[in-house]
């Protein structure tokens, strides 16, 4: 049966309702990006002459009533055409052709930037939330607020909607996200004497040390994801960090604020003491096998991990449970995210009106969302209502120990900060974090120093883009 996911009333610190863009709501340097965009577009090899700054571009009119158009959508989901065909059957005048490209950091974003230079950009593209500011620095996206996107804002989860709100405009329609969840082997937790999932990080650390000690290091509560910047960002977000803020036309970068230092200093001793598994890299075959055997008993990951866990261990329902993240004592409850993407319209695309119509349908039509769940394996959908009514929300789930795990995820989303902002050079920032933490784990050195090194390199990257930037410390 379907289960209501949210109780009436405010959700999170800012409540719900239409989420209209406005600099006072977010800390991103909206004005700074806009002011520097003209100069930074030179990195696209002359693309500025083609697309120009957002506010100076003429509005593209909608198609004529008797005109037929075909939209091209670049995505890393091979099965998205099956979803688009639902739309195509009902919209003979606006057809959608899904084209599979590599994942963003595996070549997809380079392909998009190259298309802007060549002038053969698609009508729509799938872009991760963290990458949107990088496209804005290069004048790479259309402001969808100019094409009716804001009319639909109230239908989306606020924290997801705000991920695409920058420079007083709106540059994407959220498709899916990944609230961080605590997946764990309940049978192993009983065997280890832990019982239920830890409710605080202190309890987690105690349990990690206990499992490693009691098993002589042959079993661990979890494998440490060495160098995974997405995982680290989600946990710092949960602790209350804000890596990027802006004021007076200037970026401020702060990877060593109190919250981030707390996270780094928490994980460092667990890693150096070998209380966590370092033998099996997350995503490796050995790691998947360890999850099956139960020698690794936890995976802290975005909600999209449910399908991976189920696929890795399909014949053993009832061994896994899910919970929200452990919390920091003395702090309000917060959760974090890992992943999430939006439908964007690249600058100069020929049919932005029609693109927004399809993008909104893709994210809010129940048939479309259910098809993306079953065909594409998407994470948490962008609209509260479609999550409540989705094929994923069927009440007690035998695989997850008869939990209504969809309801557990929904509860966690109420506590995801809406003020988190991604910086304008995140692809490189993620590389800096990965390099610094891999070195710190290998050398037994400070995780806080690793954060500081990543911060220094990120500041240099932003400065090289021609943006005003400073360190918070």
CSV table of C-alpha atoms in Angstrom, one decimal:
chain,number,residue,atom,x,y,z
A,1,UNK,CA,0.0,0.0,0.0
A,2,UNK,CA,1.0,3.6,-0.4
A,3,UNK,CA,2.2,5.3,2.8
A,4,UNK,CA,2.0,9.1,3.4
A,5,UNK,CA,5.6,10.3,3.5
A,6,UNK,CA,5.2,13.7,5.3
A,7,UNK,CA,3.0,15.0,8.0
A,8,UNK,CA,1.3,18.3,7.5
A,9,UNK,CA,3.1,21.4,8.5
A,10,UNK,CA,6.6,22.8,8.0
A,11,UNK,CA,9.4,20.6,6.7
A,12,UNK,CA,12.8,21.6,7.9
A,13,UNK,CA,13.9,25.0,9.0
A,14,UNK,CA,12.5,26.9,6.1
A,15,UNK,CA,9.2,25.2,5.6
A,16,UNK,CA,7.7,24.3,2.3
A,17,UNK,CA,5.9,26.1,-0.5
A,18,UNK,CA,7.1,28.0,-3.6
A,19,UNK,CA,10.8,28.3,-3.6
A,20,UNK,CA,11.5,31.4,-5.7
A,21,UNK,CA,15.1,32.4,-6.3
A,22,UNK,CA,16.6,35.2,-4.3
A,23,UNK,CA,20.1,36.0,-3.1
A,24,UNK,CA,18.9,36.4,0.5
A,25,UNK,CA,18.0,32.7,0.6
A,26,UNK,CA,21.3,31.3,-0.4
A,27,UNK,CA,25.0,32.1,0.1
A,28,UNK,CA,26.2,31.6,-3.5
A,29,UNK,CA,27.9,34.5,-5.1
A,30,UNK,CA,25.1,35.0,-7.6
A,31,UNK,CA,26.2,38.5,-8.5
A,32,UNK,CA,29.9,37.5,-8.6
A,33,UNK,CA,29.3,34.8,-11.1
A,34,UNK,CA,27.2,37.1,-13.3
A,35,UNK,CA,29.8,39.9,-13.2
A,36,UNK,CA,32.6,37.6,-14.2
A,37,UNK,CA,30.8,35.5,-16.7
A,38,UNK,CA,31.7,37.6,-19.8
A,39,UNK,CA,35.4,37.3,-19.2
A,40,UNK,CA,35.4,33.6,-18.2
A,41,UNK,CA,33.6,32.5,-21.3
A,42,UNK,CA,36.9,32.9,-23.1
A,43,UNK,CA,37.7,29.4,-21.7
A,44,UNK,CA,35.1,28.1,-24.2
A,45,UNK,CA,37.1,29.2,-27.1
A,46,UNK,CA,34.9,32.1,-28.3
A,47,UNK,CA,31.6,30.7,-27.2
A,48,UNK,CA,30.6,34.1,-25.8
A,49,UNK,CA,30.0,35.5,-29.2
A,50,UNK,CA,27.5,32.7,-29.8
A,51,UNK,CA,25.5,32.8,-26.6
A,52,UNK,CA,26.3,35.9,-24.6
A,53,UNK,CA,25.5,36.6,-20.9
A,54,UNK,CA,22.1,35.3,-19.9
A,55,UNK,CA,20.4,38.6,-19.3
A,56,UNK,CA,21.4,39.9,-22.7
A,57,UNK,CA,20.1,37.0,-24.8
A,58,UNK,CA,16.8,37.6,-26.6
A,59,UNK,CA,13.9,35.3,-25.5
A,60,UNK,CA,13.4,32.4,-27.9
A,61,UNK,CA,9.7,32.3,-28.8
A,62,UNK,CA,7.7,29.0,-28.4
A,63,UNK,CA,7.1,27.0,-31.5
A,64,UNK,CA,4.2,27.8,-33.7
A,65,UNK,CA,0.9,25.9,-33.0
A,66,UNK,CA,1.3,23.9,-36.3
A,67,UNK,CA,5.0,23.3,-35.9
A,68,UNK,CA,6.6,20.0,-35.1
A,69,UNK,CA,9.9,19.8,-33.2
A,70,UNK,CA,12.1,17.1,-31.9
A,71,UNK,CA,14.1,17.7,-28.7
A,72,UNK,CA,17.4,15.9,-28.0
A,73,UNK,CA,18.2,15.0,-24.4
A,74,UNK,CA,21.7,14.0,-23.5
A,75,UNK,CA,21.7,11.7,-20.5
A,76,UNK,CA,23.9,8.9,-18.9
A,77,UNK,CA,20.8,6.8,-18.4
A,78,UNK,CA,20.6,4.3,-21.3
A,79,UNK,CA,16.9,3.5,-20.7
A,80,UNK,CA,15.6,7.1,-20.7
A,81,UNK,CA,14.2,6.7,-24.2
A,82,UNK,CA,11.6,4.3,-22.8
A,83,UNK,CA,10.5,7.1,-20.4
A,84,UNK,CA,10.5,9.7,-23.2
A,85,UNK,CA,8.3,7.4,-25.3
A,86,UNK,CA,5.5,7.8,-22.8
A,87,UNK,CA,5.6,11.6,-23.5
A,88,UNK,CA,6.1,11.0,-27.3
A,89,UNK,CA,2.9,9.0,-27.5
A,90,UNK,CA,0.9,12.0,-26.2
A,91,UNK,CA,2.8,14.8,-27.8
A,92,UNK,CA,3.2,14.2,-31.6
A,93,UNK,CA,4.2,17.9,-32.1
A,94,UNK,CA,7.0,17.7,-29.4
A,95,UNK,CA,9.0,14.5,-29.7
A,96,UNK,CA,12.0,13.7,-27.5
A,97,UNK,CA,15.0,11.7,-28.5
A,98,UNK,CA,17.2,10.5,-25.6
A,99,UNK,CA,20.9,10.2,-26.5
A,100,UNK,CA,23.2,8.3,-24.1
A,101,UNK,CA,26.5,9.9,-23.3
A,102,UNK,CA,29.2,9.1,-20.8
A,103,UNK,CA,28.6,10.1,-17.2
A,104,UNK,CA,29.5,13.8,-16.5
A,105,UNK,CA,33.0,13.4,-15.1
A,106,UNK,CA,33.7,10.5,-17.5
A,107,UNK,CA,33.5,12.7,-20.5
A,108,UNK,CA,29.9,13.8,-20.6
A,109,UNK,CA,30.6,17.4,-19.4
A,110,UNK,CA,33.5,17.8,-21.8
A,111,UNK,CA,31.1,16.8,-24.6
A,112,UNK,CA,28.6,19.4,-23.4
A,113,UNK,CA,31.2,22.2,-23.3
A,114,UNK,CA,32.5,21.2,-26.7
A,115,UNK,CA,28.9,21.4,-28.1
A,116,UNK,CA,28.6,24.9,-26.9
A,117,UNK,CA,31.7,25.9,-28.8
A,118,UNK,CA,30.6,24.0,-31.9
A,119,UNK,CA,27.0,25.3,-31.7
A,120,UNK,CA,25.5,21.8,-31.9
A,121,UNK,CA,24.3,21.7,-28.3
A,122,UNK,CA,21.3,19.5,-27.4
A,123,UNK,CA,18.0,20.9,-26.2
A,124,UNK,CA,18.3,19.3,-22.8
A,125,UNK,CA,21.1,17.7,-20.8
A,126,UNK,CA,21.4,15.8,-17.5
A,127,UNK,CA,23.8,17.7,-15.2
A,128,UNK,CA,24.6,16.9,-11.6
A,129,UNK,CA,23.8,19.6,-9.1
A,130,UNK,CA,27.4,20.3,-8.1
A,131,UNK,CA,28.3,21.0,-11.8
A,132,UNK,CA,25.7,23.8,-12.4
A,133,UNK,CA,27.9,26.6,-11.1
A,134,UNK,CA,30.8,25.4,-13.3
A,135,UNK,CA,28.5,25.8,-16.4
A,136,UNK,CA,27.3,29.2,-15.2
A,137,UNK,CA,30.9,30.5,-15.0
A,138,UNK,CA,31.1,29.6,-18.7
A,139,UNK,CA,27.7,31.2,-19.7
A,140,UNK,CA,26.7,27.6,-20.5
A,141,UNK,CA,23.1,27.5,-19.3
A,142,UNK,CA,19.8,29.2,-20.1
A,143,UNK,CA,17.8,30.8,-17.2
A,144,UNK,CA,14.7,28.6,-17.2
A,145,UNK,CA,12.9,31.2,-15.1
A,146,UNK,CA,12.5,33.1,-18.4
A,147,UNK,CA,10.7,30.1,-19.9
A,148,UNK,CA,8.1,29.4,-17.2
A,149,UNK,CA,10.0,27.1,-14.8
A,150,UNK,CA,9.1,29.2,-11.7
A,151,UNK,CA,5.4,28.4,-12.3
A,152,UNK,CA,6.2,24.9,-11.1
A,153,UNK,CA,8.5,25.6,-8.1
A,154,UNK,CA,5.9,24.7,-5.5
A,155,UNK,CA,5.7,21.1,-6.7
A,156,UNK,CA,9.3,20.3,-5.8
A,157,UNK,CA,11.2,19.6,-2.6
A,158,UNK,CA,12.6,22.9,-1.6
A,159,UNK,CA,16.2,21.7,-0.9
A,160,UNK,CA,16.3,20.1,-4.4
A,161,UNK,CA,14.8,23.1,-6.2
A,162,UNK,CA,17.4,25.5,-4.6
A,163,UNK,CA,20.2,23.4,-5.9
A,164,UNK,CA,19.6,24.9,-9.4
A,165,UNK,CA,18.9,28.5,-8.2
A,166,UNK,CA,21.8,30.9,-8.9
A,167,UNK,CA,22.4,34.5,-9.9
A,168,UNK,CA,18.7,35.3,-9.2
A,169,UNK,CA,17.7,32.8,-11.9
A,170,UNK,CA,16.9,29.2,-12.2
A,171,UNK,CA,19.1,26.9,-14.3
A,172,UNK,CA,17.7,23.4,-14.0
A,173,UNK,CA,14.7,21.3,-13.2
A,174,UNK,CA,15.6,18.7,-10.5
A,175,UNK,CA,15.2,15.1,-11.5
A,176,UNK,CA,16.5,13.0,-8.6
A,177,UNK,CA,18.8,13.2,-5.6
A,178,UNK,CA,20.4,11.0,-3.0
A,179,UNK,CA,19.7,11.7,0.7
A,180,UNK,CA,22.5,10.0,2.7
A,181,UNK,CA,21.2,6.9,4.4
A,182,UNK,CA,22.7,4.3,6.8
A,183,UNK,CA,22.3,0.9,5.3
A,184,UNK,CA,23.4,-1.9,7.6
A,185,UNK,CA,23.3,-5.7,8.0
A,186,UNK,CA,20.9,-6.2,10.9
A,187,UNK,CA,21.9,-9.8,11.3
A,188,UNK,CA,25.6,-8.9,11.8
A,189,UNK,CA,24.7,-6.1,14.1
A,190,UNK,CA,23.0,-8.6,16.3
A,191,UNK,CA,25.9,-11.0,16.1
A,192,UNK,CA,28.3,-8.2,17.0
A,193,UNK,CA,26.2,-7.1,19.9
A,194,UNK,CA,25.5,-3.7,18.5
A,195,UNK,CA,21.7,-4.1,18.2
A,196,UNK,CA,20.2,-1.2,16.3
A,197,UNK,CA,21.9,1.4,14.1
A,198,UNK,CA,23.9,3.9,16.2
A,199,UNK,CA,22.0,7.2,16.8
A,200,UNK,CA,25.2,9.3,17.4
A,201,UNK,CA,28.6,9.3,15.8
A,202,UNK,CA,30.1,8.5,19.2
A,203,UNK,CA,28.1,5.3,19.3
A,204,UNK,CA,29.3,4.6,15.7
A,205,UNK,CA,32.9,5.0,16.7
A,206,UNK,CA,32.5,2.8,19.7
A,207,UNK,CA,30.8,0.1,17.6
A,208,UNK,CA,33.5,0.3,14.9
A,209,UNK,CA,36.3,-0.2,17.4
A,210,UNK,CA,34.4,-3.0,19.2
A,211,UNK,CA,33.8,-5.0,15.9
A,212,UNK,CA,37.4,-4.7,14.8
A,213,UNK,CA,38.8,-5.7,18.2
A,214,UNK,CA,36.4,-8.6,18.8
A,215,UNK,CA,37.0,-10.1,15.3
A,216,UNK,CA,40.7,-9.6,15.3
A,217,UNK,CA,40.4,-7.2,12.3
A,218,UNK,CA,38.7,-9.8,10.1
A,219,UNK,CA,35.4,-8.0,10.1
A,220,UNK,CA,34.5,-4.3,10.2
A,221,UNK,CA,31.5,-2.1,10.6
A,222,UNK,CA,32.2,-0.3,7.4
A,223,UNK,CA,34.8,0.3,4.7
A,224,UNK,CA,36.3,3.8,4.6
A,225,UNK,CA,35.8,5.3,1.2
A,226,UNK,CA,39.3,6.7,0.7
A,227,UNK,CA,39.4,9.8,-1.3
A,228,UNK,CA,35.6,10.0,-2.0
A,229,UNK,CA,34.8,13.7,-2.0
A,230,UNK,CA,31.0,13.2,-2.5
A,231,UNK,CA,30.8,11.1,0.6
A,232,UNK,CA,32.9,13.6,2.6
A,233,UNK,CA,30.9,16.6,1.3
A,234,UNK,CA,27.6,14.9,2.4
A,235,UNK,CA,28.9,14.2,5.9
A,236,UNK,CA,30.3,17.8,6.3
A,237,UNK,CA,27.0,19.1,5.1
A,238,UNK,CA,25.3,17.0,7.8
A,239,UNK,CA,27.6,18.4,10.4
A,240,UNK,CA,26.6,22.0,9.5
A,241,UNK,CA,29.5,23.0,7.2
A,242,UNK,CA,29.2,25.4,4.4
A,243,UNK,CA,32.3,25.1,2.2
A,244,UNK,CA,31.4,27.9,-0.1
A,245,UNK,CA,29.8,31.3,0.8
A,246,UNK,CA,29.8,34.7,-0.8
A,247,UNK,CA,29.5,38.3,0.2
A,248,UNK,CA,30.0,41.6,-1.6
A,249,UNK,CA,31.0,40.0,-4.9
A,250,UNK,CA,33.5,37.6,-3.5
A,251,UNK,CA,33.7,33.8,-3.0
A,252,UNK,CA,34.8,32.6,0.4
A,253,UNK,CA,36.1,29.0,0.7
A,254,UNK,CA,36.2,27.3,4.1
A,255,UNK,CA,37.0,23.6,4.2
A,256,UNK,CA,38.4,23.8,7.7
A,257,UNK,CA,35.4,25.4,9.5
A,258,UNK,CA,34.4,23.9,12.9
A,259,UNK,CA,32.0,21.4,11.4
A,260,UNK,CA,34.4,20.1,8.7
A,261,UNK,CA,37.2,19.8,11.2
A,262,UNK,CA,34.9,17.9,13.5
A,263,UNK,CA,34.2,15.4,10.7
A,264,UNK,CA,37.9,15.1,9.8
A,265,UNK,CA,39.0,14.6,13.3
A,266,UNK,CA,36.3,12.0,13.9
A,267,UNK,CA,37.3,9.7,11.0
A,268,UNK,CA,41.1,10.1,11.2
A,269,UNK,CA,41.7,8.0,14.3
A,270,UNK,CA,39.2,5.3,13.1
A,271,UNK,CA,41.2,5.0,9.9
A,272,UNK,CA,44.7,5.1,11.5
A,273,UNK,CA,43.6,2.6,14.1
A,274,UNK,CA,42.3,0.3,11.4
A,275,UNK,CA,38.9,0.3,13.1
A,276,UNK,CA,37.5,0.6,9.5
A,277,UNK,CA,38.2,-1.7,6.6
A,278,UNK,CA,40.9,-0.4,4.3
A,279,UNK,CA,41.5,-3.6,2.4
A,280,UNK,CA,38.4,-3.6,0.1
A,281,UNK,CA,38.0,-0.3,-1.8
A,282,UNK,CA,34.4,0.7,-2.0
A,283,UNK,CA,32.9,-0.5,-5.4
A,284,UNK,CA,35.5,-3.2,-5.8
A,285,UNK,CA,34.5,-6.8,-6.3
A,286,UNK,CA,36.1,-7.7,-3.0
A,287,UNK,CA,34.0,-5.0,-1.3
A,288,UNK,CA,30.7,-6.3,-2.8
A,289,UNK,CA,31.6,-9.8,-1.7
A,290,UNK,CA,32.4,-8.6,1.8
A,291,UNK,CA,28.9,-7.0,2.0
A,292,UNK,CA,27.4,-10.4,1.0
A,293,UNK,CA,29.4,-12.3,3.6
A,294,UNK,CA,28.8,-9.7,6.3
A,295,UNK,CA,32.5,-9.1,7.0
A,296,UNK,CA,31.6,-5.5,6.2
A,297,UNK,CA,28.3,-4.6,7.7
A,298,UNK,CA,27.4,-1.0,6.7
A,299,UNK,CA,27.3,1.3,3.7
A,300,UNK,CA,26.7,5.0,4.3
A,301,UNK,CA,25.5,6.1,0.9
A,302,UNK,CA,22.8,8.0,-1.0
A,303,UNK,CA,19.4,6.5,-1.0
A,304,UNK,CA,20.1,5.2,-4.5
A,305,UNK,CA,22.2,2.6,-2.8
A,306,UNK,CA,19.1,0.5,-2.1
A,307,UNK,CA,19.0,-0.9,-5.6
A,308,UNK,CA,22.7,-1.7,-5.5
A,309,UNK,CA,22.4,-3.5,-2.2
A,310,UNK,CA,19.3,-5.4,-3.4
A,311,UNK,CA,21.0,-6.4,-6.6
A,312,UNK,CA,24.2,-7.5,-4.8
A,313,UNK,CA,22.4,-9.7,-2.3
A,314,UNK,CA,19.0,-10.6,-3.9
A,315,UNK,CA,18.6,-14.0,-2.3
A,316,UNK,CA,18.7,-13.0,1.3
A,317,UNK,CA,15.8,-10.7,2.2
A,318,UNK,CA,15.6,-9.5,5.8
A,319,UNK,CA,19.3,-9.1,6.4
A,320,UNK,CA,19.4,-5.4,5.6
A,321,UNK,CA,17.9,-2.4,7.4
A,322,UNK,CA,18.1,1.4,6.7
A,323,UNK,CA,18.2,4.3,9.1
A,324,UNK,CA,19.0,8.0,9.0
A,325,UNK,CA,22.6,9.1,9.8
A,326,UNK,CA,24.0,9.1,13.3
A,327,UNK,CA,23.8,12.6,14.7
A,328,UNK,CA,26.2,15.0,16.5
A,329,UNK,CA,25.3,15.5,20.1
A,330,UNK,CA,24.2,19.1,21.0
A,331,UNK,CA,23.3,19.9,17.4
A,332,UNK,CA,19.9,20.0,15.6
A,333,UNK,CA,19.2,17.0,13.5
A,334,UNK,CA,20.7,17.3,10.1
A,335,UNK,CA,21.0,14.9,7.2
A,336,UNK,CA,23.2,15.1,4.1
A,337,UNK,CA,23.1,14.2,0.4
A,338,UNK,CA,25.2,12.3,-2.1
A,339,UNK,CA,24.3,12.9,-5.7
A,340,UNK,CA,21.5,14.4,-7.6
A,341,UNK,CA,20.9,15.8,-11.1
A,342,UNK,CA,18.8,18.2,-13.0
A,343,UNK,CA,17.5,18.7,-16.5
A,344,UNK,CA,19.3,21.8,-17.9
A,345,UNK,CA,19.0,23.7,-21.2
A,346,UNK,CA,22.4,24.6,-22.6
A,347,UNK,CA,22.9,28.1,-23.9
A,348,UNK,CA,21.7,28.7,-27.4
A,349,UNK,CA,19.5,25.6,-27.5
A,350,UNK,CA,16.7,26.1,-30.1
A,351,UNK,CA,13.6,25.1,-28.1
A,352,UNK,CA,13.8,26.2,-24.4
A,353,UNK,CA,10.0,26.6,-24.0
A,354,UNK,CA,9.4,23.1,-25.1
A,355,UNK,CA,12.4,21.8,-23.2
A,356,UNK,CA,11.0,23.2,-19.9
A,357,UNK,CA,7.6,21.6,-20.6
A,358,UNK,CA,9.2,18.2,-21.0
A,359,UNK,CA,11.7,18.6,-18.1
A,360,UNK,CA,8.8,19.4,-15.8
A,361,UNK,CA,6.8,16.5,-17.0
A,362,UNK,CA,9.8,14.1,-16.6
A,363,UNK,CA,10.2,15.1,-12.9
A,364,UNK,CA,6.6,15.3,-11.8
A,365,UNK,CA,4.4,13.0,-13.9
A,366,UNK,CA,3.8,9.8,-11.9
A,367,UNK,CA,4.2,7.6,-14.9
A,368,UNK,CA,7.5,9.2,-15.9
A,369,UNK,CA,8.9,8.9,-12.4
A,370,UNK,CA,7.8,5.3,-12.0
A,371,UNK,CA,9.4,4.5,-15.3
A,372,UNK,CA,12.6,6.2,-14.3
A,373,UNK,CA,12.6,4.1,-11.1
A,374,UNK,CA,12.1,0.8,-12.9
A,375,UNK,CA,14.0,1.5,-16.1
A,376,UNK,CA,16.8,3.9,-15.0
A,377,UNK,CA,17.2,3.2,-11.3
A,378,UNK,CA,16.9,6.8,-10.3
A,379,UNK,CA,17.4,7.9,-6.7
A,380,UNK,CA,15.0,10.0,-4.6
A,381,UNK,CA,12.6,11.8,-7.0
A,382,UNK,CA,12.3,15.6,-6.9
A,383,UNK,CA,8.7,16.0,-5.9
A,384,UNK,CA,7.2,15.0,-2.5
A,385,UNK,CA,4.0,13.8,-4.1
A,386,UNK,CA,5.6,11.5,-6.7
A,387,UNK,CA,7.7,9.9,-4.0
A,388,UNK,CA,4.6,9.2,-2.0
A,389,UNK,CA,2.8,7.7,-4.9
A,390,UNK,CA,5.7,5.9,-6.5
A,391,UNK,CA,6.2,2.2,-7.2
A,392,UNK,CA,9.0,2.3,-4.7
A,393,UNK,CA,6.6,3.2,-1.8
A,394,UNK,CA,4.7,0.0,-1.1
A,395,UNK,CA,4.8,-0.1,2.6
A,396,UNK,CA,6.7,-2.9,4.4
A,397,UNK,CA,9.5,-4.2,2.3
A,398,UNK,CA,10.6,-7.8,3.0
A,399,UNK,CA,14.1,-7.2,1.7
A,400,UNK,CA,14.7,-4.4,4.2
A,401,UNK,CA,13.4,-6.3,7.2
A,402,UNK,CA,9.8,-5.3,6.6
A,403,UNK,CA,10.7,-1.6,7.1
A,404,UNK,CA,8.8,1.1,5.1
A,405,UNK,CA,12.2,2.3,4.1
A,406,UNK,CA,10.8,4.9,1.7
A,407,UNK,CA,9.2,6.6,4.7
A,408,UNK,CA,12.5,6.5,6.5
A,409,UNK,CA,14.1,8.3,3.6
A,410,UNK,CA,11.3,10.8,3.4
A,411,UNK,CA,11.7,11.6,7.1
A,412,UNK,CA,15.4,12.2,6.6
A,413,UNK,CA,14.8,14.7,3.7
A,414,UNK,CA,13.0,17.0,6.2
A,415,UNK,CA,16.4,17.7,7.8
A,416,UNK,CA,18.6,18.3,4.8
A,417,UNK,CA,20.1,21.9,4.8
A,418,UNK,CA,18.8,24.1,2.0
A,419,UNK,CA,21.7,26.6,2.2
A,420,UNK,CA,24.5,24.3,1.0
A,421,UNK,CA,26.1,25.7,-2.1
A,422,UNK,CA,28.6,24.1,-4.6
A,423,UNK,CA,31.6,26.0,-5.8
A,424,UNK,CA,32.4,27.0,-9.4
A,425,UNK,CA,35.2,24.5,-9.9
A,426,UNK,CA,33.8,21.4,-8.2
A,427,UNK,CA,35.3,18.8,-10.6
A,428,UNK,CA,38.8,19.9,-9.7
A,429,UNK,CA,37.9,20.4,-6.0
A,430,UNK,CA,36.8,16.7,-5.9
A,431,UNK,CA,40.1,15.7,-7.4
A,432,UNK,CA,42.0,17.8,-4.8
A,433,UNK,CA,40.1,16.2,-1.9
A,434,UNK,CA,40.6,12.8,-3.3
A,435,UNK,CA,44.4,13.3,-3.8
A,436,UNK,CA,44.8,14.8,-0.4
A,437,UNK,CA,42.9,12.2,1.5
A,438,UNK,CA,44.5,9.3,-0.3
A,439,UNK,CA,47.9,10.7,0.7
A,440,UNK,CA,46.8,11.2,4.3
A,441,UNK,CA,45.5,7.6,4.6
A,442,UNK,CA,48.7,6.2,3.0
A,443,UNK,CA,51.1,8.3,5.1
A,444,UNK,CA,49.1,8.3,8.4
A,445,UNK,CA,49.0,12.1,8.3
A,446,UNK,CA,46.3,14.7,9.3
A,447,UNK,CA,42.9,14.7,7.7
A,448,UNK,CA,42.5,18.3,8.7
A,449,UNK,CA,45.7,19.1,6.8
A,450,UNK,CA,44.2,17.3,3.8
A,451,UNK,CA,41.2,19.5,3.9
A,452,UNK,CA,43.4,22.6,4.2
A,453,UNK,CA,45.4,21.5,1.1
A,454,UNK,CA,42.3,20.9,-0.9
A,455,UNK,CA,41.1,24.4,0.1
A,456,UNK,CA,44.3,26.1,-1.0
A,457,UNK,CA,44.1,24.3,-4.4
A,458,UNK,CA,40.5,25.2,-4.8
A,459,UNK,CA,41.1,28.8,-4.1
A,460,UNK,CA,43.7,28.9,-6.8
A,461,UNK,CA,41.4,27.2,-9.3
A,462,UNK,CA,38.7,29.8,-8.6
A,463,UNK,CA,41.2,32.6,-9.0
A,464,UNK,CA,42.3,31.3,-12.3
A,465,UNK,CA,38.7,31.5,-13.5
A,466,UNK,CA,38.9,35.3,-13.0
A,467,UNK,CA,36.7,35.2,-9.9
A,468,UNK,CA,37.2,37.1,-6.7
A,469,UNK,CA,37.9,34.6,-3.9
A,470,UNK,CA,39.5,34.4,-0.4
A,471,UNK,CA,40.1,31.9,2.3
A,472,UNK,CA,37.9,32.1,5.4
A,473,UNK,CA,41.0,31.2,7.6
